[in-house]
Amino acid sequence: MEAHRTLLVRLPKDKCDVDYIKRLMALTNLAYWGYEVWAPDLPKEIQYQLYGSFKNFKGSLVFGTKPKGWFAKTWVPLKTLRIYQDDSKKGDPNAPIVLDFKNNVIRLRKVCKNEPRYAVEVPMPRWIIERVKEGGDVRFAMIGLKDDEPYLALVAERVVEPYVPSDYMLAVDVNSWKYGISWGLIRNGEIVSHKQEGINLGKYYRLYDEVIRFGKKYGALKRLGLHKTVEGSRLWSEIKILRMRLYAITRDRAYFLASKLARKALRYRALLVIDDMIEESRRELLEEKLPPDVVKLLMSNLKRFVHQLETLAQWYCVPYRFKRLPSTICPICGSELTQLPGRIMVCTNCGFKAPRDKVPMYWAIKPRPSKQHSRVG
Ligand SMILES: [Zn+2]
């Protein structure tokens, strides 16, 4: 089995000819639809790659996703040469992308500008070094434009062997940033450890309040027609920076937690069980009468978290599955749970009682849902 992960590296725009890259992308698009167009003024090596070796990879991850239609932006697949610290080499010696682990640089030849000896060097991202340490290899790369900015996509691949899970299970319940992502390490039906991971909510709300305050100020200026003044423009760029910072907080946290939990599962050779009922969490927040803006913020990057967790599980070959782990239904008898202050859930039918964020862990423990429960499962 092969696992893949992709990294995007932004290329220096001043060293790239965007129009040239656009032409290469157009050519790639044509190659997709089975047309061989030999452009006399474009490097032959790149065209050989498109019409030769890459044909077989059509539709595979290497070629990127299938273009949606004619003239859709299609990334250009490129071969790589890897030069390792002990001078050993792998790949095509004439490959346009050279990953030089001796000097820790990536060299791009002939793909940034249409000049025979033109090359661009970018620093080797630490991400690649880490993937290679894990036994990964970067046989292919892609160049393309995203929002008119040139990027290099590096595709790391690794041959993996799934392990048979130990008697550990790691259950992950995705809520919202208000209640965090809760996980429980379970062994033989016992919760060994449990934690709710989140963000610094106080700091997060303070930053949000600032965005609102600045927004009001900007609105007032706009009503006076003064939003294009120096003060107005400065305010606008400050609002944009604050919004980006807000978004970055949850994004960074999502990546951090996905990595932490994937590694935890790997360490215990646990079965990873994920509940990603993000919609239910959104409803819970709306029922609390939080403003839609705040709800949106508190739900931001959670899908990214689940996606990243799944990607990492595949990369490290952690066995995983998605399973519904309800927090409002009794895991013992299936009755509706009643919520007490402090987010404590009780079952009036059988007496089950647990903190709301721990209820999903009991659902994960349940060996197999009976017929009665499968309708909620
Ligand atoms: Zn019950």
Short mmCIF file of C-alpha atoms and ligand atoms in Angstrom, two decimals:
data_model
loop_
_atom_site.label_atom_id
_atom_site.label_comp_id
_atom_site.label_asym_id
_atom_site.label_seq_id
_atom_site.Cartn_x
_atom_site.Cartn_y
_atom_site.Cartn_z
CA MET A 1 0.00 0.00 0.00
CA GLU A 2 1.21 3.49 -0.77
CA ALA A 3 0.50 6.61 1.27
CA HIS A 4 0.82 10.11 -0.08
CA ARG A 5 1.17 13.58 1.33
CA THR A 6 1.54 16.83 -0.56
CA LEU A 7 3.23 20.08 0.34
CA LEU A 8 2.86 23.38 -1.49
CA VAL A 9 5.95 25.57 -1.72
CA ARG A 10 5.45 29.15 -2.82
CA LEU A 11 7.96 30.13 -5.48
CA PRO A 12 9.57 33.58 -5.73
CA LYS A 13 7.32 35.45 -8.18
CA ASP A 14 10.08 37.76 -9.38
CA LYS A 15 12.10 34.76 -10.52
CA CYS A 16 9.23 33.08 -12.33
CA ASP A 17 7.59 33.89 -15.62
CA VAL A 18 3.92 33.46 -14.83
CA ASP A 19 2.90 33.50 -18.51
CA TYR A 20 5.37 30.72 -19.27
CA ILE A 21 3.97 28.58 -16.45
CA LYS A 22 0.48 29.30 -17.78
CA ARG A 23 1.51 27.95 -21.17
CA LEU A 24 2.94 24.79 -19.60
CA MET A 25 -0.32 24.33 -17.72
CA ALA A 26 -2.33 24.74 -20.93
CA LEU A 27 -0.12 22.13 -22.59
CA THR A 28 -0.69 19.77 -19.66
CA ASN A 29 -4.41 20.26 -19.99
CA LEU A 30 -4.22 19.27 -23.65
CA ALA A 31 -2.15 16.21 -22.75
CA TYR A 32 -4.95 15.20 -20.42
CA TRP A 33 -7.43 15.16 -23.25
CA GLY A 34 -5.11 13.07 -25.32
CA TYR A 35 -3.68 15.77 -27.59
CA GLU A 36 -0.01 15.99 -28.37
CA VAL A 37 0.91 19.51 -29.27
CA TRP A 38 4.61 20.06 -29.78
CA ALA A 39 5.25 23.72 -29.12
CA PRO A 40 8.54 24.44 -30.93
CA ASP A 41 9.64 27.14 -28.51
CA LEU A 42 9.05 25.18 -25.29
CA PRO A 43 11.73 22.89 -23.78
CA LYS A 44 11.56 19.43 -25.34
CA GLU A 45 12.33 17.64 -22.04
CA ILE A 46 9.17 18.94 -20.42
CA GLN A 47 7.07 17.96 -23.43
CA TYR A 48 8.65 14.49 -23.57
CA GLN A 49 7.56 14.03 -19.97
CA LEU A 50 4.02 15.07 -20.72
CA TYR A 51 3.56 12.83 -23.73
CA GLY A 52 5.84 10.03 -22.68
CA SER A 53 6.13 8.71 -19.20
CA PHE A 54 3.25 10.60 -17.67
CA LYS A 55 0.59 9.25 -19.94
CA ASN A 56 0.50 6.14 -17.81
CA PHE A 57 -0.16 8.18 -14.73
CA LYS A 58 -3.21 9.92 -16.10
CA GLY A 59 -5.85 10.12 -13.44
CA SER A 60 -3.42 9.17 -10.70
CA LEU A 61 -2.48 11.48 -7.89
CA VAL A 62 0.78 12.28 -9.62
CA PHE A 63 -1.07 13.99 -12.42
CA GLY A 64 -3.16 15.94 -9.93
CA THR A 65 -6.91 15.92 -10.08
CA LYS A 66 -8.56 15.58 -13.45
CA PRO A 67 -9.11 19.01 -15.03
CA LYS A 68 -12.76 20.01 -14.91
CA GLY A 69 -12.86 21.11 -18.51
CA TRP A 70 -11.00 22.58 -21.41
CA PHE A 71 -8.53 25.25 -20.38
CA ALA A 72 -8.97 24.38 -16.73
CA LYS A 73 -5.82 25.07 -14.78
CA THR A 74 -3.82 21.88 -14.79
CA TRP A 75 -0.66 21.49 -12.80
CA VAL A 76 2.39 20.32 -14.67
CA PRO A 77 3.74 16.98 -13.46
CA LEU A 78 7.52 16.82 -13.23
CA LYS A 79 10.06 14.15 -12.43
CA THR A 80 12.58 14.69 -9.65
CA LEU A 81 16.19 13.82 -8.98
CA ARG A 82 17.08 13.24 -5.34
CA ILE A 83 20.68 13.77 -4.19
CA TYR A 84 21.25 12.42 -0.67
CA GLN A 85 23.89 13.35 1.88
CA ASP A 86 26.01 10.29 1.14
CA ASP A 87 26.18 11.35 -2.54
CA SER A 88 23.77 8.62 -3.60
CA LYS A 89 21.21 9.62 -6.20
CA LYS A 90 17.74 8.49 -7.15
CA GLY A 91 15.59 9.46 -10.09
CA ASP A 92 16.13 10.89 -13.54
CA PRO A 93 19.48 12.77 -13.88
CA ASN A 94 17.79 15.19 -16.30
CA ALA A 95 14.75 15.79 -14.11
CA PRO A 96 13.65 19.42 -13.97
CA ILE A 97 13.29 19.27 -10.17
CA VAL A 98 16.37 18.48 -8.10
CA LEU A 99 16.02 17.83 -4.39
CA ASP A 100 19.50 18.37 -3.04
CA PHE A 101 19.70 17.09 0.53
CA LYS A 102 23.45 17.83 0.70
CA ASN A 103 22.97 21.56 0.33
CA ASN A 104 19.35 21.55 1.50
CA VAL A 105 18.00 23.27 -1.58
CA ILE A 106 15.48 22.49 -4.30
CA ARG A 107 16.56 23.45 -7.80
CA LEU A 108 13.97 24.01 -10.50
CA ARG A 109 15.37 23.79 -14.00
CA LYS A 110 13.62 25.01 -17.15
CA VAL A 111 10.21 25.33 -15.55
CA CYS A 112 10.29 28.85 -14.13
CA LYS A 113 11.37 30.69 -17.26
CA ASN A 114 11.70 29.68 -20.89
CA GLU A 115 15.49 30.03 -20.97
CA PRO A 116 17.74 27.02 -21.61
CA ARG A 117 19.92 27.27 -18.50
CA TYR A 118 17.57 29.09 -16.22
CA ALA A 119 17.28 27.63 -12.72
CA VAL A 120 15.68 28.80 -9.49
CA GLU A 121 16.77 27.63 -6.05
CA VAL A 122 14.51 27.52 -3.03
CA PRO A 123 15.40 26.32 0.47
CA MET A 124 14.51 22.72 1.24
CA PRO A 125 11.42 22.72 3.49
CA ARG A 126 11.88 20.91 6.79
CA TRP A 127 8.67 19.05 6.00
CA ILE A 128 10.41 17.15 3.18
CA ILE A 129 13.39 16.24 5.35
CA GLU A 130 11.00 14.86 7.98
CA ARG A 131 9.03 12.83 5.43
CA VAL A 132 12.25 11.37 4.02
CA LYS A 133 13.36 10.45 7.56
CA GLU A 134 10.07 8.57 7.91
CA GLY A 135 10.94 6.55 4.84
CA GLY A 136 9.15 8.74 2.34
CA ASP A 137 10.35 9.59 -1.13
CA VAL A 138 9.48 12.46 -3.47
CA ARG A 139 9.43 10.95 -6.94
CA PHE A 140 7.17 13.58 -8.42
CA ALA A 141 6.48 17.26 -8.15
CA MET A 142 4.06 19.60 -9.88
CA ILE A 143 4.36 23.23 -10.82
CA GLY A 144 1.37 25.48 -11.24
CA LEU A 145 -0.41 28.69 -10.38
CA LYS A 146 -2.72 29.25 -7.47
CA ASP A 147 -4.38 32.67 -7.43
CA ASP A 148 -1.82 33.65 -10.07
CA GLU A 149 1.06 32.87 -7.72
CA PRO A 150 3.58 30.24 -8.77
CA TYR A 151 3.83 27.15 -6.57
CA LEU A 152 5.68 23.89 -6.50
CA ALA A 153 3.74 20.92 -5.14
CA LEU A 154 5.87 18.14 -3.74
CA VAL A 155 4.28 14.72 -3.51
CA ALA A 156 5.81 12.51 -0.84
CA GLU A 157 4.96 8.84 -1.03
CA ARG A 158 5.74 5.99 1.24
CA VAL A 159 5.15 2.27 1.18
CA VAL A 160 3.25 1.39 4.31
CA GLU A 161 2.14 -1.74 6.03
CA PRO A 162 -0.94 -1.56 8.19
CA TYR A 163 -0.54 -2.89 11.70
CA VAL A 164 -2.98 -5.05 13.57
CA PRO A 165 -4.37 -2.85 16.35
CA SER A 166 -3.28 -3.64 19.90
CA ASP A 167 -5.93 -3.69 22.62
CA TYR A 168 -5.82 0.11 22.65
CA MET A 169 -8.34 2.34 20.95
CA LEU A 170 -8.09 6.11 20.54
CA ALA A 171 -11.52 7.73 20.22
CA VAL A 172 -11.62 11.29 18.90
CA ASP A 173 -14.76 13.39 19.10
CA VAL A 174 -14.77 16.62 17.13
CA ASN A 175 -16.92 19.32 18.72
CA SER A 176 -16.29 23.01 18.28
CA TRP A 177 -13.46 25.20 19.50
CA LYS A 178 -15.71 26.23 22.37
CA TYR A 179 -15.84 22.71 23.77
CA GLY A 180 -12.72 21.50 22.07
CA ILE A 181 -11.77 18.23 20.51
CA SER A 182 -12.03 15.48 23.07
CA TRP A 183 -10.11 12.24 22.91
CA GLY A 184 -9.99 9.16 25.05
CA LEU A 185 -7.44 6.40 25.13
CA ILE A 186 -9.31 3.19 25.82
CA ARG A 187 -7.94 -0.20 26.80
CA ASN A 188 -10.04 -3.28 27.39
CA GLY A 189 -13.16 -1.23 27.89
CA GLU A 190 -11.57 1.22 30.34
CA ILE A 191 -10.83 4.88 29.64
CA VAL A 192 -7.10 5.09 30.43
CA SER A 193 -6.80 8.81 29.73
CA HIS A 194 -9.11 11.50 28.46
CA LYS A 195 -8.60 15.12 27.51
CA GLN A 196 -10.36 18.02 25.90
CA GLU A 197 -8.07 19.95 23.64
CA GLY A 198 -8.93 23.44 22.52
CA ILE A 199 -7.61 26.92 22.08
CA ASN A 200 -7.11 29.80 24.49
CA LEU A 201 -10.73 30.98 24.26
CA GLY A 202 -10.21 34.18 26.26
CA LYS A 203 -7.47 35.36 23.94
CA TYR A 204 -9.51 34.25 20.93
CA TYR A 205 -12.60 36.20 21.97
CA ARG A 206 -10.51 39.28 22.79
CA LEU A 207 -9.05 39.22 19.29
CA TYR A 208 -12.53 38.83 17.84
CA ASP A 209 -13.82 41.79 19.88
CA GLU A 210 -11.00 43.85 18.45
CA VAL A 211 -12.03 42.91 14.90
CA ILE A 212 -15.61 44.01 15.69
CA ARG A 213 -14.44 47.27 17.25
CA PHE A 214 -12.22 48.11 14.27
CA GLY A 215 -15.01 47.08 11.91
CA LYS A 216 -17.41 49.54 13.54
CA LYS A 217 -14.84 52.30 13.29
CA TYR A 218 -14.30 51.50 9.65
CA GLY A 219 -18.05 51.44 9.05
CA ALA A 220 -18.35 54.92 10.55
CA LEU A 221 -15.60 56.21 8.25
CA LYS A 222 -17.27 54.60 5.28
CA ARG A 223 -20.56 56.31 6.01
CA LEU A 224 -18.68 59.61 5.94
CA GLY A 225 -17.01 58.61 2.69
CA LEU A 226 -13.63 58.68 4.43
CA HIS A 227 -12.73 54.99 4.14
CA LYS A 228 -10.29 55.63 1.27
CA THR A 229 -8.22 58.02 3.37
CA VAL A 230 -4.86 57.06 4.90
CA GLU A 231 -6.58 56.38 8.22
CA GLY A 232 -9.30 54.32 6.56
CA SER A 233 -6.88 52.22 4.55
CA ARG A 234 -4.71 51.60 7.58
CA LEU A 235 -7.74 50.49 9.55
CA TRP A 236 -8.82 48.18 6.75
CA SER A 237 -5.43 46.48 6.54
CA GLU A 238 -5.37 46.10 10.32
CA ILE A 239 -8.77 44.39 10.19
CA LYS A 240 -7.49 42.05 7.50
CA ILE A 241 -4.40 41.16 9.55
CA LEU A 242 -6.51 40.50 12.66
CA ARG A 243 -8.89 38.27 10.70
CA MET A 244 -5.97 36.31 9.34
CA ARG A 245 -4.56 35.91 12.84
CA LEU A 246 -7.92 34.64 14.09
CA TYR A 247 -8.08 32.09 11.32
CA ALA A 248 -4.46 31.08 11.87
CA ILE A 249 -5.08 30.28 15.55
CA THR A 250 -7.55 27.49 14.79
CA ARG A 251 -5.69 26.34 11.70
CA ASP A 252 -2.39 25.92 13.56
CA ARG A 253 -4.17 24.23 16.44
CA ALA A 254 -5.93 21.86 14.04
CA TYR A 255 -2.64 20.81 12.46
CA PHE A 256 -0.94 20.47 15.83
CA LEU A 257 -3.71 18.31 17.29
CA ALA A 258 -4.02 16.10 14.22
CA SER A 259 -0.31 15.41 14.41
CA LYS A 260 -0.41 14.81 18.16
CA LEU A 261 -3.32 12.37 17.96
CA ALA A 262 -2.03 10.46 14.94
CA ARG A 263 1.28 9.96 16.72
CA LYS A 264 -0.45 8.95 19.91
CA ALA A 265 -2.42 6.28 18.05
CA LEU A 266 0.79 5.10 16.40
CA ARG A 267 2.65 4.93 19.73
CA TYR A 268 0.00 2.67 21.27
CA ARG A 269 -0.67 0.91 17.96
CA ALA A 270 -4.25 1.82 18.68
CA LEU A 271 -7.30 1.68 16.48
CA LEU A 272 -8.30 5.26 15.74
CA VAL A 273 -12.03 5.96 15.93
CA ILE A 274 -13.18 9.37 14.71
CA ASP A 275 -16.55 11.03 15.09
CA ASP A 276 -16.78 14.05 12.84
CA MET A 277 -20.38 15.12 13.36
CA ILE A 278 -19.39 18.74 12.90
CA GLU A 279 -22.93 19.75 11.91
CA GLU A 280 -24.31 18.64 15.26
CA SER A 281 -21.78 20.82 17.07
CA ARG A 282 -22.74 23.76 14.93
CA ARG A 283 -26.37 23.28 15.89
CA GLU A 284 -25.43 23.10 19.56
CA LEU A 285 -23.70 26.47 19.31
CA LEU A 286 -26.64 28.01 17.45
CA GLU A 287 -29.00 26.73 20.13
CA GLU A 288 -26.86 28.58 22.65
CA LYS A 289 -27.85 31.73 20.71
CA LEU A 290 -24.29 32.63 19.77
CA PRO A 291 -24.02 35.11 16.87
CA PRO A 292 -23.57 33.32 13.50
CA ASP A 293 -20.20 35.04 13.06
CA VAL A 294 -18.91 33.61 16.31
CA VAL A 295 -20.31 30.17 15.48
CA LYS A 296 -18.49 30.29 12.16
CA LEU A 297 -15.25 31.14 13.92
CA LEU A 298 -15.71 28.41 16.52
CA MET A 299 -16.27 25.88 13.73
CA SER A 300 -13.40 27.06 11.53
CA ASN A 301 -10.73 24.58 10.50
CA LEU A 302 -12.45 21.59 12.12
CA LYS A 303 -12.99 19.94 8.74
CA ARG A 304 -9.34 20.61 8.08
CA PHE A 305 -8.52 18.87 11.37
CA VAL A 306 -10.48 15.76 10.40
CA HIS A 307 -8.96 15.73 6.93
CA GLN A 308 -5.45 16.13 8.32
CA LEU A 309 -6.03 13.43 10.94
CA GLU A 310 -7.19 11.05 8.21
CA THR A 311 -4.23 11.97 5.98
CA LEU A 312 -1.80 11.34 8.83
CA ALA A 313 -3.50 8.08 9.76
CA GLN A 314 -2.99 6.94 6.17
CA TRP A 315 0.58 8.21 6.10
CA TYR A 316 1.56 6.41 9.32
CA CYS A 317 -0.73 3.52 8.43
CA VAL A 318 -2.78 3.82 11.59
CA PRO A 319 -5.95 1.73 11.20
CA TYR A 320 -8.91 4.08 11.54
CA ARG A 321 -12.60 4.27 11.05
CA PHE A 322 -15.36 6.82 11.33
CA LYS A 323 -18.04 6.00 13.84
CA ARG A 324 -20.94 7.92 15.21
CA LEU A 325 -20.27 8.60 18.91
CA PRO A 326 -23.33 10.44 20.24
CA SER A 327 -23.08 12.65 23.28
CA THR A 328 -26.79 13.03 24.01
CA ILE A 329 -27.88 9.37 23.94
CA CYS A 330 -27.25 6.92 26.74
CA PRO A 331 -24.53 4.42 25.75
CA ILE A 332 -25.99 1.85 28.19
CA CYS A 333 -29.72 1.82 27.42
CA GLY A 334 -30.17 4.12 24.44
CA SER A 335 -32.45 6.64 26.15
CA GLU A 336 -32.17 10.37 25.57
CA LEU A 337 -29.78 11.92 28.11
CA THR A 338 -30.68 14.97 30.17
CA GLN A 339 -28.14 17.76 30.47
CA LEU A 340 -27.46 19.16 33.94
CA PRO A 341 -25.53 22.35 34.68
CA GLY A 342 -21.81 22.01 33.98
CA ARG A 343 -22.49 19.89 30.88
CA ILE A 344 -23.11 16.76 32.94
CA MET A 345 -25.31 14.21 31.20
CA VAL A 346 -27.58 11.84 33.10
CA CYS A 347 -29.86 9.03 32.03
CA THR A 348 -33.17 9.07 33.88
CA ASN A 349 -33.80 5.51 32.75
CA CYS A 350 -30.68 3.63 33.91
CA GLY A 351 -28.78 6.15 36.00
CA PHE A 352 -25.78 6.55 33.68
CA LYS A 353 -23.95 9.81 34.40
CA ALA A 354 -20.89 11.38 32.74
CA PRO A 355 -19.52 14.71 31.54
CA ARG A 356 -20.92 15.45 28.08
CA ASP A 357 -17.53 15.25 26.37
CA LYS A 358 -16.85 11.85 27.88
CA VAL A 359 -20.12 10.24 26.71
CA PRO A 360 -18.68 9.59 23.19
CA MET A 361 -15.86 7.60 24.79
CA TYR A 362 -18.41 5.22 26.34
CA TRP A 363 -19.96 4.82 22.92
CA ALA A 364 -16.54 3.94 21.54
CA ILE A 365 -16.17 1.26 24.24
CA LYS A 366 -19.50 -0.35 23.34
CA PRO A 367 -18.54 -3.60 21.61
CA ARG A 368 -21.27 -3.54 18.96
CA PRO A 369 -24.37 -1.45 18.83
CA SER A 370 -27.45 -3.60 19.28
CA LYS A 371 -30.31 -3.32 16.77
CA GLN A 372 -32.10 -0.91 18.99
CA HIS A 373 -29.14 1.44 18.98
CA SER A 374 -28.10 1.07 15.40
CA ARG A 375 -30.80 3.43 14.33
CA VAL A 376 -29.00 6.22 16.17
CA GLY A 377 -25.56 4.85 15.31
ZN ZN B 1 -29.42 4.79 30.18
#
